[in-house]
């Protein structure tokens, strides 16, 4: 239970750091690319894909034309579209391939990543940097390990990146609501009737 | 290998029977309901759901606005929409619920089923009857069982219904191509860039 | 940008509140039900479903036998299994139905919800209460609305619940790692080869 | 309606041709690779992926350990596993990548394709050739076009391949039922409780 609570606070602390380290210029570019796109296509591998899809659902609630790449009724991409990718490492094979194909088509490519200098980062037109696990975190883990005499972590694998991106994207929705003058009631009307 | 080939021919024979037993009036009502709908929402449980989604992909290729219920970016349904359901028995709980909610919203409901008198059949505005396994098939199985001295079937569970519906819906696409004057090249252009 | 950051901090503040309000007894019951189950089946509607699936992926990394209800290769449920549901309201039709069927089969049912007294809450064997939006939040929103002279919210729809549950469940993974003596390296080995 | 029926019979005629052209050696290799694998992982892009997943569901009903690549709880692949791919062209980027990664891991790779000499065909250990659209079909289409004075086809895009593979794989299930001595009732017990 102490471990559980400690893990939760490690995560919120990290998300707060992310909130404080976001770059205004990066956010503005992302918002502009979303608003000018004819349609937004989102993609990520594994849990980053779940986060991308959670964001796509909210974009739909805003009335923005959006598709999840790999979806059943996802159409072809054109140069008027935005492809928004989520990848902590920026190196997942399927994300690299998606970025390449999107660029070939002439679409805008945005990437949310911890590594803007990664393979996908080099292809993307716009990048938003969201910190994942850092040395600082490692040290904290280390102390805890010492205390408990075991090898473990308070946020295994991509957890910190994935949750930070979800909180960031859900907050970006609020920013978009404001710019598009959309209320929560407008969103509720578009919410899926049958889930 | 003989069993495999025999099973394949049992299936094609059944689909041919279905092709010969389709009712013109039922097909015309379905085609009209698809063409007049603002958007089409498809749903089915299990493998019937896979068949419904395979059809949805082709409707998208035709340029028809279509969504799979339960999808990530699937919006709310209105009375201008068509909800197209696939259910062999017409009794799957999730399909019954979907039909009820769709009717409440005032949407058109079409059902493809072996049992037009089923729970969903009673709710649906339009029904297309597609035969599943029948006594005739059972007898055929029986002879084979006798011959092999074992208990088995050449098309277990919902196989005959599911494949018959897939062949029917893919052929309906050709009918829709004709009515909408859409060529295969038009469809290719809309085909997903990245799968 | 200020709005974005404010929204992020509203979310982390809420998750911290959740971390401080979790009940030890509820957590212990959930952990026990997961560890004693032959297999765990997760389900939620919409974004709660994405959160449930993100947790399922981590349970798989722990080596626990787990399925997402509605998945392609999801088998039948028996009385030896646990059905873990995520529903803020505890009233989503598909979640209520899932809970009823699971109880009929004799499986254990756990629910993570803001409303333990809801329809699903009454069916569930174990409930973990995770706060969603409350009056306190409403007031905060109200002040902001006043300031900006507009109607909006810093966390629309189910956002606060969904993110809180994700942080909670990801932290529960750390608790489970500890109890099962599983390291991050063990988890990495089970991580999907191809995503 | 005539067009619809004509399309259905074009498809069944094609599937019958496929049934008659299957190579015993290829089928036996595929069956053996499925039976000796610790787990089976299936994958295909677009509608070929739906067909692969419909087969995966039936393998699960047989009690075979099976996963759809890209699924939520799909684990890592080892050299004891079989990766079964469905690709008409054998050239889809995501299928090529999947085949490469699977070979690197040391897993067996089986491919169902119209082009055994394709990129994926060259990587695969076992290949089953299933004919897609051929010149013969083109000629038939041509006569119909002449008659109707329009440009259309009775089975657009990958339809013939996809349906033929579904019928083939569903019939392979019957072959596997026979070899494993599994009855339809055994399968029904494993069928998902909640869909």
Short mmCIF file of N, CA, C and O in Angstrom, two decimals, chain D residues 46-138:
data_model
loop_
_atom_site.label_atom_id
_atom_site.label_comp_id
_atom_site.label_asym_id
_atom_site.label_seq_id
_atom_site.Cartn_x
_atom_site.Cartn_y
_atom_site.Cartn_z
N UNK D 46 -5.00 -4.95 -43.02
CA UNK D 46 -6.34 -4.66 -43.53
C UNK D 46 -7.29 -5.85 -43.44
O UNK D 46 -7.36 -6.51 -42.40
N UNK D 47 -8.01 -6.14 -44.53
CA UNK D 47 -8.99 -7.23 -44.50
C UNK D 47 -8.33 -8.60 -44.38
O UNK D 47 -8.92 -9.52 -43.80
N UNK D 48 -7.10 -8.74 -44.85
CA UNK D 48 -6.38 -10.00 -44.62
C UNK D 48 -6.15 -10.21 -43.13
O UNK D 48 -6.12 -11.34 -42.65
N UNK D 49 -6.00 -9.11 -42.40
CA UNK D 49 -5.85 -9.18 -40.95
C UNK D 49 -7.15 -9.64 -40.28
O UNK D 49 -7.12 -10.40 -39.32
N UNK D 50 -8.29 -9.19 -40.80
CA UNK D 50 -9.58 -9.65 -40.25
C UNK D 50 -9.74 -11.15 -40.47
O UNK D 50 -10.21 -11.88 -39.59
N UNK D 51 -9.33 -11.62 -41.64
CA UNK D 51 -9.40 -13.05 -41.95
C UNK D 51 -8.48 -13.84 -41.01
O UNK D 51 -8.87 -14.87 -40.45
N UNK D 52 -7.27 -13.33 -40.81
CA UNK D 52 -6.32 -13.99 -39.91
C UNK D 52 -6.89 -14.07 -38.49
O UNK D 52 -6.76 -15.09 -37.81
N UNK D 53 -7.58 -13.00 -38.07
CA UNK D 53 -8.14 -12.98 -36.71
C UNK D 53 -9.34 -13.91 -36.59
O UNK D 53 -9.57 -14.51 -35.54
N UNK D 54 -10.14 -14.02 -37.65
CA UNK D 54 -11.28 -14.96 -37.63
C UNK D 54 -10.75 -16.38 -37.43
O UNK D 54 -11.34 -17.19 -36.71
N UNK D 55 -9.60 -16.68 -38.07
CA UNK D 55 -8.97 -18.00 -37.91
C UNK D 55 -8.42 -18.16 -36.50
O UNK D 55 -8.58 -19.22 -35.87
N UNK D 56 -7.81 -17.10 -35.98
CA UNK D 56 -7.25 -17.16 -34.62
C UNK D 56 -8.34 -17.50 -33.60
O UNK D 56 -8.13 -18.29 -32.68
N UNK D 57 -9.53 -16.90 -33.80
CA UNK D 57 -10.64 -17.18 -32.87
C UNK D 57 -10.98 -18.67 -32.88
O UNK D 57 -11.18 -19.27 -31.82
N UNK D 58 -11.00 -19.27 -34.05
CA UNK D 58 -11.29 -20.71 -34.14
C UNK D 58 -10.17 -21.56 -33.55
O UNK D 58 -10.43 -22.58 -32.90
N UNK D 59 -8.91 -21.16 -33.76
CA UNK D 59 -7.80 -21.90 -33.14
C UNK D 59 -7.96 -21.89 -31.62
O UNK D 59 -7.73 -22.90 -30.95
N UNK D 60 -8.37 -20.74 -31.08
CA UNK D 60 -8.62 -20.65 -29.64
C UNK D 60 -9.73 -21.63 -29.25
O UNK D 60 -9.61 -22.31 -28.22
N UNK D 61 -10.79 -21.73 -30.06
CA UNK D 61 -11.87 -22.68 -29.77
C UNK D 61 -11.36 -24.13 -29.75
O UNK D 61 -11.91 -24.98 -29.06
N UNK D 62 -10.29 -24.38 -30.51
CA UNK D 62 -9.69 -25.72 -30.53
C UNK D 62 -8.79 -25.97 -29.31
O UNK D 62 -8.30 -27.07 -29.11
N UNK D 63 -8.54 -24.89 -28.52
CA UNK D 63 -7.68 -25.04 -27.35
C UNK D 63 -6.22 -24.80 -27.66
O UNK D 63 -5.35 -25.04 -26.82
N UNK D 64 -5.94 -24.32 -28.89
CA UNK D 64 -4.56 -24.00 -29.27
C UNK D 64 -4.22 -22.61 -28.74
O UNK D 64 -5.05 -21.70 -28.79
N UNK D 65 -3.02 -22.45 -28.20
CA UNK D 65 -2.60 -21.16 -27.66
C UNK D 65 -2.29 -20.23 -28.83
O UNK D 65 -1.37 -20.47 -29.60
N UNK D 66 -3.04 -19.14 -28.95
CA UNK D 66 -2.94 -18.30 -30.15
C UNK D 66 -3.09 -16.83 -29.79
O UNK D 66 -3.81 -16.47 -28.85
N UNK D 67 -2.39 -15.98 -30.52
CA UNK D 67 -2.44 -14.53 -30.32
C UNK D 67 -2.50 -13.81 -31.66
O UNK D 67 -1.92 -14.28 -32.64
N UNK D 68 -3.18 -12.67 -31.69
CA UNK D 68 -3.14 -11.80 -32.85
C UNK D 68 -2.03 -10.77 -32.61
O UNK D 68 -2.05 -10.07 -31.59
N UNK D 69 -1.07 -10.68 -33.53
CA UNK D 69 0.01 -9.70 -33.37
C UNK D 69 -0.60 -8.30 -33.38
O UNK D 69 -1.46 -8.00 -34.20
N UNK D 70 -0.18 -7.46 -32.44
CA UNK D 70 -0.75 -6.13 -32.31
C UNK D 70 -1.87 -6.09 -31.27
O UNK D 70 -2.39 -5.02 -30.97
N UNK D 71 -2.24 -7.25 -30.74
CA UNK D 71 -3.28 -7.31 -29.72
C UNK D 71 -2.78 -6.77 -28.39
O UNK D 71 -1.58 -6.64 -28.16
N UNK D 72 -3.74 -6.47 -27.51
CA UNK D 72 -3.44 -5.83 -26.23
C UNK D 72 -2.57 -6.72 -25.33
O UNK D 72 -1.63 -6.25 -24.71
N UNK D 73 -2.89 -7.98 -25.25
CA UNK D 73 -2.18 -8.86 -24.31
C UNK D 73 -1.30 -9.86 -25.05
O UNK D 73 -0.96 -10.93 -24.53
N UNK D 74 -0.90 -9.50 -26.27
CA UNK D 74 -0.02 -10.36 -27.06
C UNK D 74 1.40 -10.28 -26.52
O UNK D 74 1.99 -9.21 -26.46
N UNK D 75 1.95 -11.44 -26.11
CA UNK D 75 3.29 -11.44 -25.50
C UNK D 75 4.41 -11.49 -26.55
O UNK D 75 4.14 -11.47 -27.75
N UNK D 76 5.64 -11.55 -26.07
CA UNK D 76 6.79 -11.67 -26.96
C UNK D 76 6.81 -13.05 -27.62
O UNK D 76 6.28 -14.02 -27.09
N UNK D 77 7.44 -13.11 -28.79
CA UNK D 77 7.51 -14.33 -29.59
C UNK D 77 8.85 -15.02 -29.34
O UNK D 77 9.88 -14.35 -29.21
N UNK D 78 8.84 -16.36 -29.26
CA UNK D 78 10.09 -17.09 -29.09
C UNK D 78 10.28 -18.06 -30.26
O UNK D 78 9.40 -18.22 -31.10
N UNK D 79 11.41 -18.73 -30.27
CA UNK D 79 11.71 -19.64 -31.37
C UNK D 79 10.83 -20.89 -31.38
O UNK D 79 10.86 -21.66 -32.34
N UNK D 80 10.06 -21.09 -30.31
CA UNK D 80 9.17 -22.25 -30.27
C UNK D 80 7.81 -21.95 -30.90
O UNK D 80 6.95 -22.82 -30.97
N UNK D 81 7.60 -20.68 -31.31
CA UNK D 81 6.30 -20.24 -31.80
C UNK D 81 6.22 -20.26 -33.33
O UNK D 81 7.24 -20.28 -34.02
N UNK D 82 4.98 -20.24 -33.82
CA UNK D 82 4.73 -20.10 -35.25
C UNK D 82 4.09 -18.75 -35.52
O UNK D 82 3.14 -18.36 -34.84
N UNK D 83 4.61 -18.03 -36.50
CA UNK D 83 4.00 -16.78 -36.94
C UNK D 83 3.33 -17.05 -38.29
O UNK D 83 4.01 -17.38 -39.27
N UNK D 84 2.01 -16.94 -38.31
CA UNK D 84 1.22 -17.25 -39.51
C UNK D 84 0.75 -15.95 -40.15
O UNK D 84 -0.02 -15.21 -39.54
N UNK D 85 1.20 -15.69 -41.35
CA UNK D 85 0.91 -14.42 -42.03
C UNK D 85 -0.03 -14.63 -43.19
O UNK D 85 0.04 -15.64 -43.88
N UNK D 86 -0.93 -13.66 -43.41
CA UNK D 86 -1.83 -13.68 -44.56
C UNK D 86 -1.57 -12.42 -45.37
O UNK D 86 -1.73 -11.30 -44.87
N UNK D 87 -1.13 -12.59 -46.62
CA UNK D 87 -0.87 -11.43 -47.49
C UNK D 87 -0.97 -11.85 -48.94
O UNK D 87 -0.17 -12.65 -49.42
N UNK D 88 -1.97 -11.31 -49.64
CA UNK D 88 -2.18 -11.65 -51.05
C UNK D 88 -0.95 -11.38 -51.88
O UNK D 88 -0.45 -12.26 -52.59
N UNK D 89 -0.42 -10.17 -51.76
CA UNK D 89 0.74 -9.76 -52.57
C UNK D 89 2.04 -10.26 -51.98
O UNK D 89 3.04 -10.41 -52.69
N UNK D 90 2.06 -10.48 -50.67
CA UNK D 90 3.30 -10.85 -49.99
C UNK D 90 4.28 -9.68 -49.91
O UNK D 90 5.47 -9.87 -49.67
N UNK D 91 3.73 -8.46 -50.11
CA UNK D 91 4.61 -7.28 -50.14
C UNK D 91 4.20 -6.17 -49.16
O UNK D 91 4.88 -5.14 -49.10
N UNK D 92 3.08 -6.32 -48.43
CA UNK D 92 2.66 -5.28 -47.48
C UNK D 92 3.77 -4.99 -46.48
O UNK D 92 4.30 -5.91 -45.86
N UNK D 93 4.13 -3.72 -46.34
CA UNK D 93 5.26 -3.32 -45.50
C UNK D 93 5.21 -3.93 -44.10
O UNK D 93 6.19 -4.50 -43.63
N UNK D 94 4.04 -3.81 -43.45
CA UNK D 94 3.96 -4.29 -42.07
C UNK D 94 4.10 -5.81 -41.99
O UNK D 94 4.61 -6.34 -41.00
N UNK D 95 3.69 -6.52 -43.03
CA UNK D 95 3.83 -7.98 -43.03
C UNK D 95 5.29 -8.36 -43.28
O UNK D 95 5.82 -9.28 -42.63
N UNK D 96 5.94 -7.65 -44.18
CA UNK D 96 7.37 -7.90 -44.43
C UNK D 96 8.16 -7.71 -43.13
O UNK D 96 8.97 -8.56 -42.75
N UNK D 97 7.88 -6.60 -42.42
CA UNK D 97 8.59 -6.33 -41.16
C UNK D 97 8.33 -7.40 -40.12
O UNK D 97 9.24 -7.83 -39.41
N UNK D 98 7.07 -7.81 -40.03
CA UNK D 98 6.70 -8.85 -39.06
C UNK D 98 7.45 -10.14 -39.37
O UNK D 98 7.99 -10.79 -38.47
N UNK D 99 7.51 -10.50 -40.65
CA UNK D 99 8.21 -11.72 -41.06
C UNK D 99 9.70 -11.65 -40.68
O UNK D 99 10.27 -12.61 -40.14
N UNK D 100 10.31 -10.50 -40.95
CA UNK D 100 11.74 -10.32 -40.64
C UNK D 100 12.01 -10.48 -39.15
O UNK D 100 12.94 -11.18 -38.74
N UNK D 101 11.20 -9.78 -38.33
CA UNK D 101 11.40 -9.84 -36.88
C UNK D 101 11.19 -11.27 -36.38
O UNK D 101 11.96 -11.78 -35.56
N UNK D 102 10.16 -11.94 -36.89
CA UNK D 102 9.87 -13.32 -36.47
C UNK D 102 11.04 -14.24 -36.81
O UNK D 102 11.42 -15.10 -36.00
N UNK D 103 11.61 -14.08 -37.99
CA UNK D 103 12.77 -14.91 -38.38
C UNK D 103 13.96 -14.63 -37.47
O UNK D 103 14.68 -15.55 -37.07
N UNK D 104 14.19 -13.36 -37.16
CA UNK D 104 15.29 -12.97 -36.28
C UNK D 104 15.20 -13.67 -34.93
O UNK D 104 16.21 -14.06 -34.36
N UNK D 105 13.96 -13.77 -34.42
CA UNK D 105 13.71 -14.39 -33.13
C UNK D 105 13.90 -15.91 -33.22
O UNK D 105 14.11 -16.59 -32.22
N UNK D 106 13.82 -16.42 -34.45
CA UNK D 106 13.98 -17.86 -34.63
C UNK D 106 12.66 -18.62 -34.71
O UNK D 106 12.64 -19.85 -34.71
N UNK D 107 11.55 -17.88 -34.77
CA UNK D 107 10.24 -18.52 -34.87
C UNK D 107 10.04 -19.09 -36.28
O UNK D 107 10.67 -18.64 -37.23
N UNK D 108 9.13 -20.08 -36.39
CA UNK D 108 8.71 -20.56 -37.70
C UNK D 108 7.81 -19.50 -38.32
O UNK D 108 7.01 -18.86 -37.63
N UNK D 109 7.90 -19.32 -39.64
CA UNK D 109 7.05 -18.36 -40.33
C UNK D 109 6.30 -19.07 -41.46
O UNK D 109 6.92 -19.68 -42.33
N UNK D 110 4.96 -19.02 -41.40
CA UNK D 110 4.13 -19.56 -42.47
C UNK D 110 3.42 -18.42 -43.17
O UNK D 110 3.00 -17.47 -42.52
N UNK D 111 3.27 -18.53 -44.48
CA UNK D 111 2.61 -17.47 -45.25
C UNK D 111 1.53 -18.05 -46.14
O UNK D 111 1.76 -19.04 -46.83
N UNK D 112 0.36 -17.42 -46.12
CA UNK D 112 -0.69 -17.74 -47.08
C UNK D 112 -0.75 -16.58 -48.05
O UNK D 112 -0.96 -15.44 -47.65
N UNK D 113 -0.54 -16.84 -49.32
CA UNK D 113 -0.33 -15.77 -50.30
C UNK D 113 -0.68 -16.23 -51.71
O UNK D 113 -0.76 -17.44 -51.97
N UNK D 114 -0.88 -15.28 -52.60
CA UNK D 114 -1.00 -15.60 -54.02
C UNK D 114 0.37 -15.60 -54.70
O UNK D 114 0.53 -16.09 -55.81
N UNK D 115 1.36 -15.02 -54.02
CA UNK D 115 2.70 -14.89 -54.61
C UNK D 115 3.79 -15.51 -53.74
O UNK D 115 4.43 -14.80 -52.96
N UNK D 116 4.01 -16.81 -53.86
CA UNK D 116 5.03 -17.47 -53.03
C UNK D 116 6.44 -16.94 -53.29
O UNK D 116 7.32 -17.11 -52.45
N UNK D 117 6.64 -16.28 -54.42
CA UNK D 117 7.97 -15.74 -54.72
C UNK D 117 8.15 -14.30 -54.24
O UNK D 117 9.18 -13.67 -54.52
N UNK D 118 7.17 -13.78 -53.49
CA UNK D 118 7.20 -12.39 -52.99
C UNK D 118 8.23 -12.21 -51.88
O UNK D 118 8.84 -13.17 -51.42
N UNK D 119 8.38 -10.96 -51.42
CA UNK D 119 9.33 -10.65 -50.34
C UNK D 119 9.06 -11.50 -49.10
O UNK D 119 9.99 -12.07 -48.52
N UNK D 120 7.79 -11.58 -48.68
CA UNK D 120 7.49 -12.38 -47.49
C UNK D 120 7.64 -13.87 -47.82
O UNK D 120 8.13 -14.64 -46.99
N UNK D 121 7.26 -14.26 -49.02
CA UNK D 121 7.40 -15.65 -49.45
C UNK D 121 8.83 -16.14 -49.32
O UNK D 121 9.08 -17.30 -48.94
N UNK D 122 9.78 -15.26 -49.65
CA UNK D 122 11.20 -15.65 -49.57
C UNK D 122 11.67 -15.84 -48.14
O UNK D 122 12.58 -16.60 -47.87
N UNK D 123 11.04 -15.11 -47.21
CA UNK D 123 11.41 -15.21 -45.80
C UNK D 123 10.75 -16.42 -45.14
O UNK D 123 11.34 -17.07 -44.28
N UNK D 124 9.52 -16.74 -45.56
CA UNK D 124 8.71 -17.76 -44.89
C UNK D 124 9.31 -19.16 -44.99
O UNK D 124 9.93 -19.51 -46.00
N UNK D 125 9.11 -19.97 -43.92
CA UNK D 125 9.54 -21.37 -43.93
C UNK D 125 8.56 -22.22 -44.72
O UNK D 125 8.94 -23.18 -45.38
N UNK D 126 7.27 -21.88 -44.58
CA UNK D 126 6.21 -22.63 -45.26
C UNK D 126 5.31 -21.65 -45.98
O UNK D 126 5.01 -20.59 -45.47
N UNK D 127 4.85 -22.02 -47.16
CA UNK D 127 3.96 -21.15 -47.92
C UNK D 127 2.78 -21.97 -48.43
O UNK D 127 2.95 -23.11 -48.88
N UNK D 128 1.58 -21.42 -48.31
CA UNK D 128 0.41 -22.02 -48.95
C UNK D 128 -0.06 -21.03 -50.02
O UNK D 128 -0.30 -19.86 -49.73
N UNK D 129 -0.14 -21.52 -51.26
CA UNK D 129 -0.55 -20.64 -52.35
C UNK D 129 -2.06 -20.68 -52.52
O UNK D 129 -2.65 -21.75 -52.72
N UNK D 130 -2.68 -19.51 -52.41
CA UNK D 130 -4.12 -19.36 -52.63
C UNK D 130 -4.29 -18.31 -53.72
O UNK D 130 -3.92 -17.16 -53.53
N UNK D 131 -4.84 -18.75 -54.85
CA UNK D 131 -4.99 -17.84 -56.00
C UNK D 131 -5.88 -16.66 -55.68
O UNK D 131 -6.92 -16.82 -55.04
N UNK D 132 -5.49 -15.49 -56.15
CA UNK D 132 -6.37 -14.33 -56.11
C UNK D 132 -6.93 -14.10 -57.50
O UNK D 132 -7.13 -15.06 -58.25
N UNK D 133 -7.14 -12.87 -57.87
CA UNK D 133 -7.69 -12.57 -59.18
C UNK D 133 -6.70 -12.96 -60.29
O UNK D 133 -5.52 -12.70 -60.19
N UNK D 134 -7.20 -13.59 -61.35
CA UNK D 134 -6.33 -14.01 -62.44
C UNK D 134 -6.86 -13.46 -63.77
O UNK D 134 -7.94 -12.88 -63.82
N UNK D 135 -6.12 -13.70 -64.82
CA UNK D 135 -6.53 -13.25 -66.15
C UNK D 135 -7.93 -13.77 -66.50
O UNK D 135 -8.78 -13.05 -66.98
N UNK D 136 -8.16 -15.05 -66.23
CA UNK D 136 -9.44 -15.68 -66.50
C UNK D 136 -10.58 -14.82 -65.95
O UNK D 136 -11.57 -14.56 -66.61
N UNK D 137 -10.41 -14.37 -64.69
CA UNK D 137 -11.41 -13.51 -64.04
C UNK D 137 -11.53 -12.20 -64.81
O UNK D 137 -12.61 -11.68 -65.04
N UNK D 138 -10.39 -11.67 -65.20
CA UNK D 138 -10.39 -10.41 -65.93
C UNK D 138 -11.22 -10.53 -67.20
O UNK D 138 -12.03 -9.65 -67.51
#
